[in-house]
PDB file of C-alpha atoms in Angstrom:
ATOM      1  CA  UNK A   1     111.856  78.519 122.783  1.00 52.00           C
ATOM      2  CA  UNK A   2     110.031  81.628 121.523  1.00 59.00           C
ATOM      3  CA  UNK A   3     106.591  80.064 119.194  1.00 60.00           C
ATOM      4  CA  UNK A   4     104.719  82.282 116.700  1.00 64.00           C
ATOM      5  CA  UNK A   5     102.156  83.974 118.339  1.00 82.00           C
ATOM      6  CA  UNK A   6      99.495  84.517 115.683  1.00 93.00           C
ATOM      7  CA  UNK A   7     100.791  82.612 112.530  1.00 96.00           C
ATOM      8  CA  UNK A   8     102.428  79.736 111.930  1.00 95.00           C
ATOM      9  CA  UNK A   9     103.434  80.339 108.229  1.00 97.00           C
ATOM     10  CA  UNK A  10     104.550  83.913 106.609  1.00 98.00           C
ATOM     11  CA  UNK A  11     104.338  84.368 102.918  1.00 98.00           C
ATOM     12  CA  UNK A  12     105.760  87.260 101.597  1.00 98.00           C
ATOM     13  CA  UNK A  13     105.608  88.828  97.892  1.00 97.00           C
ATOM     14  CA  UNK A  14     109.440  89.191  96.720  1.00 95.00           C
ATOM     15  CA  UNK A  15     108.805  92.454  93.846  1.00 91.00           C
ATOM     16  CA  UNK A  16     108.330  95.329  95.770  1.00 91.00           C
ATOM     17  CA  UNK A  17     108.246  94.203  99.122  1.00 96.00           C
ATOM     18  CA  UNK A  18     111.234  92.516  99.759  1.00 96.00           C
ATOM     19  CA  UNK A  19     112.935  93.493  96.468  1.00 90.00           C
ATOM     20  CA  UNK A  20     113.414  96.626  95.763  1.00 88.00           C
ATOM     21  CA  UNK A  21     112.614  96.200  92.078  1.00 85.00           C
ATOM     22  CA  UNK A  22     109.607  98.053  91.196  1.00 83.00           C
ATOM     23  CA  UNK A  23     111.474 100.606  89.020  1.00 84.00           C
ATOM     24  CA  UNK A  24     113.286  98.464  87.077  1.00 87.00           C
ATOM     25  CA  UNK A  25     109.916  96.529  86.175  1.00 86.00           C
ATOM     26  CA  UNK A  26     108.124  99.067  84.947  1.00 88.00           C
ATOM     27  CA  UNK A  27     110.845 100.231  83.048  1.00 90.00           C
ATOM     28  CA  UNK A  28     111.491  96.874  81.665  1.00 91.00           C
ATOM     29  CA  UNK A  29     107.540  96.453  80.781  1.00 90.00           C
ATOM     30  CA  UNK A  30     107.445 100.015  78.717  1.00 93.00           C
ATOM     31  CA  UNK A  31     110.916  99.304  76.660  1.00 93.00           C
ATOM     32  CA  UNK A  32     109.545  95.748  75.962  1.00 92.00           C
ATOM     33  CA  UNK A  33     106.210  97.416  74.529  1.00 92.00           C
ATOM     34  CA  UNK A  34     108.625  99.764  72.813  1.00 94.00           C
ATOM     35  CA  UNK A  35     110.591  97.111  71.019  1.00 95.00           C
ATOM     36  CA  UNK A  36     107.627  95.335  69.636  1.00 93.00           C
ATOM     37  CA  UNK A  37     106.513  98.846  68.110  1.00 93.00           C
ATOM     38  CA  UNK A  38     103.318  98.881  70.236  1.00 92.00           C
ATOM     39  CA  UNK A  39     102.207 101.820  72.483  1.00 91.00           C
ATOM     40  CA  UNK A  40     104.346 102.684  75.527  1.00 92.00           C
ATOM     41  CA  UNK A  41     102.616 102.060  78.759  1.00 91.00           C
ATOM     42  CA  UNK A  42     102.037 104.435  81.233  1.00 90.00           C
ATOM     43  CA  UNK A  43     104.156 103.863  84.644  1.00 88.00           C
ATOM     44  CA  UNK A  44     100.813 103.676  86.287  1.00 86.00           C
ATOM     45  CA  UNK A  45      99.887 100.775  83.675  1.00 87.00           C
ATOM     46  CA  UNK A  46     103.013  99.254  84.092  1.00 88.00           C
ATOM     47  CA  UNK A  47     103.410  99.274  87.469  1.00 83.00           C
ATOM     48  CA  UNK A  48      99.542  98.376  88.215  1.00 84.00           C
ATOM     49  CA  UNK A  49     100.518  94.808  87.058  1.00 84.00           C
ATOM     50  CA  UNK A  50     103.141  94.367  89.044  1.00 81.00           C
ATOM     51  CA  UNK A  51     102.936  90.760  90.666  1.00 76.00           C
ATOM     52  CA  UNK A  52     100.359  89.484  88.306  1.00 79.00           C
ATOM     53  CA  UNK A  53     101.489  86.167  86.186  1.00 74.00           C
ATOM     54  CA  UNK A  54     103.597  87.590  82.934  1.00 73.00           C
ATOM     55  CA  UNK A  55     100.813  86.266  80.459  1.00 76.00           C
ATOM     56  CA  UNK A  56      98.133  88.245  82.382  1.00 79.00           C
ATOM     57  CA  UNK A  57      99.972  91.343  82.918  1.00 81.00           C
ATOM     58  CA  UNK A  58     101.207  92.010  79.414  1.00 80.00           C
ATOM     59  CA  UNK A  59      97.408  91.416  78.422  1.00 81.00           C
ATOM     60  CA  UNK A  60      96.513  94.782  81.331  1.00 83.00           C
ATOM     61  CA  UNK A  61      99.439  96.598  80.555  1.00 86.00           C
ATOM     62  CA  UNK A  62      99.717  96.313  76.821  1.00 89.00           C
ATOM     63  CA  UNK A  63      95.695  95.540  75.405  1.00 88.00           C
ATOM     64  CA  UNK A  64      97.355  95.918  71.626  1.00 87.00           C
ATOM     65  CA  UNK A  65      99.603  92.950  72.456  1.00 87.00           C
ATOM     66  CA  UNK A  66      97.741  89.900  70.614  1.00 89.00           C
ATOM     67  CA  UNK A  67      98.048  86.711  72.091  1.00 86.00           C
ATOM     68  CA  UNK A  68     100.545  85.032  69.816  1.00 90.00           C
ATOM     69  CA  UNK A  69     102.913  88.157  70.695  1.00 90.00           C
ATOM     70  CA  UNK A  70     102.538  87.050  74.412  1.00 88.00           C
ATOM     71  CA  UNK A  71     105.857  85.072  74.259  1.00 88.00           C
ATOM     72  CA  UNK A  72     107.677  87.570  72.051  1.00 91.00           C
ATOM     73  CA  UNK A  73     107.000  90.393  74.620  1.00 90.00           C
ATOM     74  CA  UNK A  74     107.986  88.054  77.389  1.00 87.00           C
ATOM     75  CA  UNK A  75     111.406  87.560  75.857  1.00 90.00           C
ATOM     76  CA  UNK A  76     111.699  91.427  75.008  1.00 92.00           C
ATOM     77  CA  UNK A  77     110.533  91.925  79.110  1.00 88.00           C
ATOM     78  CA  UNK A  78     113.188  89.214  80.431  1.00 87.00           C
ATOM     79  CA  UNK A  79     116.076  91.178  78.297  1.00 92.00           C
ATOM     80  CA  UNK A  80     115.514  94.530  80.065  1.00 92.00           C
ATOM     81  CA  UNK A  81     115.023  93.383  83.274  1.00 86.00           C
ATOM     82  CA  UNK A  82     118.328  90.876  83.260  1.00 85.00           C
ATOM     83  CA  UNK A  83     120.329  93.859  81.602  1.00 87.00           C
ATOM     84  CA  UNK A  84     119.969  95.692  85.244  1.00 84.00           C
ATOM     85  CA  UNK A  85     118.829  93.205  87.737  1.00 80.00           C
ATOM     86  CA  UNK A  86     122.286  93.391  89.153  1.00 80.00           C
ATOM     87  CA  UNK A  87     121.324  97.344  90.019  1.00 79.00           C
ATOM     88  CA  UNK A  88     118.692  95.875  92.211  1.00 81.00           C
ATOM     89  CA  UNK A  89     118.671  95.143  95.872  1.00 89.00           C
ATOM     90  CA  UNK A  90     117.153  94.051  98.974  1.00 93.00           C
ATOM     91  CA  UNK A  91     114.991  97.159 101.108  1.00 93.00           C
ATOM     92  CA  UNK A  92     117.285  97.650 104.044  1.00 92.00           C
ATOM     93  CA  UNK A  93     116.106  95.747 106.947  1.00 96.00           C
ATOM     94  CA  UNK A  94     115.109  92.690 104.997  1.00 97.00           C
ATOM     95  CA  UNK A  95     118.063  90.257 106.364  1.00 96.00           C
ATOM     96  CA  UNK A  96     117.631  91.370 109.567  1.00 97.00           C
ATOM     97  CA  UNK A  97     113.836  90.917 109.904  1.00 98.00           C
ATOM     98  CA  UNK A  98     113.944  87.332 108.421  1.00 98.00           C
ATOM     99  CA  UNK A  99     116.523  86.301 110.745  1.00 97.00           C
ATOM    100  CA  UNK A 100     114.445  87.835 113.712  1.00 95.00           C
ATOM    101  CA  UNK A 101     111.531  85.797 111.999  1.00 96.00           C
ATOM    102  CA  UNK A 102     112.980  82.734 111.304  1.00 94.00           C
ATOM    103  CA  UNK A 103     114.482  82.474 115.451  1.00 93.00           C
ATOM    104  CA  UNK A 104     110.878  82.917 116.143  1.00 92.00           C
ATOM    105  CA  UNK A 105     110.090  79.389 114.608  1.00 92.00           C
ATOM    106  CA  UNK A 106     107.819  80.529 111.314  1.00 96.00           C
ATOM    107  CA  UNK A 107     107.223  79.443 108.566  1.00 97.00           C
ATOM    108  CA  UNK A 108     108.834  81.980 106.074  1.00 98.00           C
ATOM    109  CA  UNK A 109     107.844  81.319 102.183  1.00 98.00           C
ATOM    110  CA  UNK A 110     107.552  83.440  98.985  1.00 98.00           C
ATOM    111  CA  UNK A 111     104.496  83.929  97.274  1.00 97.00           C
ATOM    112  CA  UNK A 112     105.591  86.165  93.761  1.00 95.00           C
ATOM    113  CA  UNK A 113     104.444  86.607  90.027  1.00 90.00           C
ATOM    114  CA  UNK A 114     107.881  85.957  88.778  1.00 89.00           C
ATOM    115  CA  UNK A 115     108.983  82.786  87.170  1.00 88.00           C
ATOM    116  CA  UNK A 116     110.408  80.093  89.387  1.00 93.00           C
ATOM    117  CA  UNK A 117     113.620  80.623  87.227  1.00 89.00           C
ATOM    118  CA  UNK A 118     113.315  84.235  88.159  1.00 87.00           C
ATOM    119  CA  UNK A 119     112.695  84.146  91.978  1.00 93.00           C
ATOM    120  CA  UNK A 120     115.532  81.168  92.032  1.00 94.00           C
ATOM    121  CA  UNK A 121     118.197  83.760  90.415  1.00 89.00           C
ATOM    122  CA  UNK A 122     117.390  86.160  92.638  1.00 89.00           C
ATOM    123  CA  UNK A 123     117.196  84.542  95.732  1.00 94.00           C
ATOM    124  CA  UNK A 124     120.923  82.917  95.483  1.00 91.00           C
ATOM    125  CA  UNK A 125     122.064  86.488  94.246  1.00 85.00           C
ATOM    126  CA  UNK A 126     121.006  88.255  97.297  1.00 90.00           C
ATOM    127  CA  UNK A 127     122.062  85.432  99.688  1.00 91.00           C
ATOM    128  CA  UNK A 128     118.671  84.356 100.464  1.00 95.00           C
ATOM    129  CA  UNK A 129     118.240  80.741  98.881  1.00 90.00           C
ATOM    130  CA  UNK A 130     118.676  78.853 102.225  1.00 93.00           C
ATOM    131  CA  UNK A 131     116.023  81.144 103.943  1.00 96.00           C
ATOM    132  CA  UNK A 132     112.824  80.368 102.874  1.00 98.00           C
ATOM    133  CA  UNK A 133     111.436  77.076 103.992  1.00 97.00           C
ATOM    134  CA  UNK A 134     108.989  77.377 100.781  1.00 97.00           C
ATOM    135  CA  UNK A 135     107.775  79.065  98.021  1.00 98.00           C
ATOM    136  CA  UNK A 136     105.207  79.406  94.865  1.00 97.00           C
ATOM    137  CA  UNK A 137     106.367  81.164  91.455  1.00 96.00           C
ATOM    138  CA  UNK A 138     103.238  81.889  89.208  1.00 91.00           C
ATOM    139  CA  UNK A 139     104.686  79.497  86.922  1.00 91.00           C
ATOM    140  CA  UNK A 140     103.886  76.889  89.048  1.00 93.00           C
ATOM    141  CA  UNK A 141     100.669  77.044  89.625  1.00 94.00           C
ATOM    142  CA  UNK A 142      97.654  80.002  89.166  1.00 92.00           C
ATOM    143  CA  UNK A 143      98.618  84.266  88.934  1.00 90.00           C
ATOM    144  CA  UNK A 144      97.535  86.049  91.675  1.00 91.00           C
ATOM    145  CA  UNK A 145      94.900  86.766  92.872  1.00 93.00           C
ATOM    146  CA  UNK A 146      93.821  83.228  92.222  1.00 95.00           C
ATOM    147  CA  UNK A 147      94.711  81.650  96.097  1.00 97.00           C
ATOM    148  CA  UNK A 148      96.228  78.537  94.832  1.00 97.00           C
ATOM    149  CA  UNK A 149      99.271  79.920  95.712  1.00 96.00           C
ATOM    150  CA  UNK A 150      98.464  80.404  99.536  1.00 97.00           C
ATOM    151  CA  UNK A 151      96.600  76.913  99.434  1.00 98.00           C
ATOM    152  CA  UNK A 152      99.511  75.385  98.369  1.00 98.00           C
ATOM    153  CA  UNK A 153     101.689  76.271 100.673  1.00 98.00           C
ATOM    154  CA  UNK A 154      98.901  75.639 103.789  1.00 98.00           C
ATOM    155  CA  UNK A 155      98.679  72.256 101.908  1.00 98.00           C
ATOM    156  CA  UNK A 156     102.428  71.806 102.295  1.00 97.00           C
ATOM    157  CA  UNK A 157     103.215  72.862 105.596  1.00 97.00           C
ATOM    158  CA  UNK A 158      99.704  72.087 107.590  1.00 96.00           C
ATOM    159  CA  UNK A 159      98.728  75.333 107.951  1.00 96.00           C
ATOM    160  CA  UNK A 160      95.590  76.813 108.766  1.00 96.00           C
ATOM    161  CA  UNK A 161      94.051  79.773 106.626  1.00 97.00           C
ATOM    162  CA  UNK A 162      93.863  81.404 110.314  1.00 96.00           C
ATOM    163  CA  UNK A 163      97.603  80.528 110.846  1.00 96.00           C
ATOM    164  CA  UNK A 164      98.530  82.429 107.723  1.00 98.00           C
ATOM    165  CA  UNK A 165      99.472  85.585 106.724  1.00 98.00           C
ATOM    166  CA  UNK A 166     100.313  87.556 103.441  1.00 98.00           C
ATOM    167  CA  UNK A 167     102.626  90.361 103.160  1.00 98.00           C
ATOM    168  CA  UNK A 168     102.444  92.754  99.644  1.00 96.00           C
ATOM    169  CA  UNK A 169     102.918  95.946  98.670  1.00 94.00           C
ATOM    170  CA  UNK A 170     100.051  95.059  95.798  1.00 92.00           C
ATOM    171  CA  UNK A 171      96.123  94.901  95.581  1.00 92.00           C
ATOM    172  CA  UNK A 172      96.885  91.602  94.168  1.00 92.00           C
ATOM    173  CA  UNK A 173      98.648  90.235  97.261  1.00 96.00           C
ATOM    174  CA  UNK A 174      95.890  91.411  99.613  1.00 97.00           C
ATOM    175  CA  UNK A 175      93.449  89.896  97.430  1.00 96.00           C
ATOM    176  CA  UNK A 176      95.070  86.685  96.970  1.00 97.00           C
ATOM    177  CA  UNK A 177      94.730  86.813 100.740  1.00 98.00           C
ATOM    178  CA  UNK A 178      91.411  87.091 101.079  1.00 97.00           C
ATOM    179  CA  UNK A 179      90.452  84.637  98.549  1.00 97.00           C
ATOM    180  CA  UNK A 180      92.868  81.781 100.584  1.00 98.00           C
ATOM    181  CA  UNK A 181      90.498  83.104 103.687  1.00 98.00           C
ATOM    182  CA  UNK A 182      93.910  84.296 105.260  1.00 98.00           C
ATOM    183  CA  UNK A 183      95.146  87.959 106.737  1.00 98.00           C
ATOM    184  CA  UNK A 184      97.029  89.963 105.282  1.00 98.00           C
ATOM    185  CA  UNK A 185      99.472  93.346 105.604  1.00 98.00           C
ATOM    186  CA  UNK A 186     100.172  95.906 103.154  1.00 97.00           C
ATOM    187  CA  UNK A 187     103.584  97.338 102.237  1.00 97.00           C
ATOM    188  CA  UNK A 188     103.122 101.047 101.240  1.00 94.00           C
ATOM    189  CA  UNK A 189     106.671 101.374  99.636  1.00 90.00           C
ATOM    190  CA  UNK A 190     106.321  99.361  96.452  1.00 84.00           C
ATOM    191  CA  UNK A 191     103.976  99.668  93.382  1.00 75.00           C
ATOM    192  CA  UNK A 192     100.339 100.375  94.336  1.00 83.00           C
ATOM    193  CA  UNK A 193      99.099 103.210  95.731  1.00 79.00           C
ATOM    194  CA  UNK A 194      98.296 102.156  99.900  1.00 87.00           C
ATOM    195  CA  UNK A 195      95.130 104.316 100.058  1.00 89.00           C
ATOM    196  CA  UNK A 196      93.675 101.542  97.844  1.00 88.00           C
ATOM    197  CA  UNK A 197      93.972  98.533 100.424  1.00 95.00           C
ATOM    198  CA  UNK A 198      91.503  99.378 102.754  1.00 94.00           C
ATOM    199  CA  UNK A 199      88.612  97.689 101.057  1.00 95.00           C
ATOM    200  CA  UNK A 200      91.098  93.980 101.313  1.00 96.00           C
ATOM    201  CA  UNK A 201      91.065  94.992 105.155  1.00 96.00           C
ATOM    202  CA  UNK A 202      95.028  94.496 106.000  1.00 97.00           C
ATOM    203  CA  UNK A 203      95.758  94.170 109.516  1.00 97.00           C
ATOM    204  CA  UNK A 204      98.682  96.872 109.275  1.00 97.00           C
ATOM    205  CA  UNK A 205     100.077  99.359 106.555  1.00 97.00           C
ATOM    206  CA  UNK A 206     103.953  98.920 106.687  1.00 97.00           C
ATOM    207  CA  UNK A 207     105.750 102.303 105.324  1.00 96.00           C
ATOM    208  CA  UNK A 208     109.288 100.812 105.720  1.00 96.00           C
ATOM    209  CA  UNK A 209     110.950  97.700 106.807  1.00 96.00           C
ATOM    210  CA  UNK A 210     111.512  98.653 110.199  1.00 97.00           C
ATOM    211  CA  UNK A 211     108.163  99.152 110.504  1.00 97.00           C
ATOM    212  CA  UNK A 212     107.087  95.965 108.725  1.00 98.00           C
ATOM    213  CA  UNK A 213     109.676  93.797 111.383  1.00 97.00           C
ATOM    214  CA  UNK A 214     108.052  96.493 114.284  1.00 96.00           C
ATOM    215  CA  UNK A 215     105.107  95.017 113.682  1.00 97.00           C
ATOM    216  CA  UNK A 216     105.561  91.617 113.151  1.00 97.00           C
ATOM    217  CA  UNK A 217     107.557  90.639 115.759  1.00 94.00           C
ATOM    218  CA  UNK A 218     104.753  92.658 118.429  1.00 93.00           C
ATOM    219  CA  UNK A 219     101.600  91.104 116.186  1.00 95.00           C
ATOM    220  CA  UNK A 220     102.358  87.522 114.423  1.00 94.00           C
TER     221      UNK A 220
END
């Protein structure tokens, strides 16, 4: 039976990495601003707080938003996003390199700023509800990059920070990372800018899926 080499348990981010998605929230972020008659984001602001908890990225994204408008921009943000999520698919590759991960005996779990509502709707629309053995919505528990999230999930399946690895295509997954003491690789294909990684020292810059399940399956 073909073991893990490296690491025992895989957490990926879903937005961006997995889910090809990034668009559609940064759209969604700016029309939500939009409705509430507040300044429009940039797409760099927008995007920048991609995988963040939703409280603590409509504080970056929109700094006019007051705090009792938090909810109200929330529900403005959810509207958008639900009108198109059905546009929104999988990177191709994705099935495939789970199902080449998951015969290799990992641990595969899901490590995202979206609600546990959210990541539950989207995981049974794309098929994929049955495939993770885990995950951690920032609903749950602390926003990246706070590492509850990682410890969490090392809690639940005995893992060792050294057994673990974080996939993200977000300064905020590669940080999470390294405050769980756990490696990490980038995804260069979603919302943040690659060239900014190198100071969260990823053990691999992924430019597609192919790549991504390339290295993996030679590395982990």
């Amino acid at each position: 039976m073909t073991r893990p080499q490296r690491f025992d348990l895989i957490a990926f981010d879903w937005d961006g990495t997995l889910f090809d998605s990034t668009a559609l929230i940064t759209r969604s972020i700016q029309n939500a601003a939009v409705d509430l008659g507040l300044p429009r984001p940039s797409e760099a602001q927008a995007s920048y707080v991609i995988g963040m908890g939703l409280q603590a990225a409509m504080a970056h994204a929109v700094p006019a938003l007051p705090e009792a408008r938090f909810a109200e921009m929330g529900e403005r943000f959810r509207h958008h996003y639900l009108a198109a999520q059905h546009e929104v698919i999988l990177f191709a590759g994705v099935v495939e390199m789970l199902a080449a991960l998951k015969a290799r005996h990992h641990w595969l779990t899901v490590a995202t700023g979206k609600s546990r509502r959210g990541l539950d709707e989207a995981l049974q629309a794309v098929g994929l509800d049955r495939v993770f053995d885990g995950s951690r919505t920032a609903d749950q528990t602390q926003g990246k990059p706070h590492p509850q999230m990682l410890l969490e999930l090392m809690r639940e399946f005995g893992a060792e920070p050294e057994r673990t690895l974080m996939i993200g295509d977000t300064s905020h997954d590669l940080q999470l990372a390294l405050n769980a003491g756990c490696a990490s690789v980038g995804v260069s294909y979603g919302a943040h800018d690659h060239h900014s990684f190198a100071e969260f020292k990823p053990l691999h810059i992924a430019h597609d899926v192919a790549d991504l399940q390339q290295w993996l399956l030679a590395n982990a």
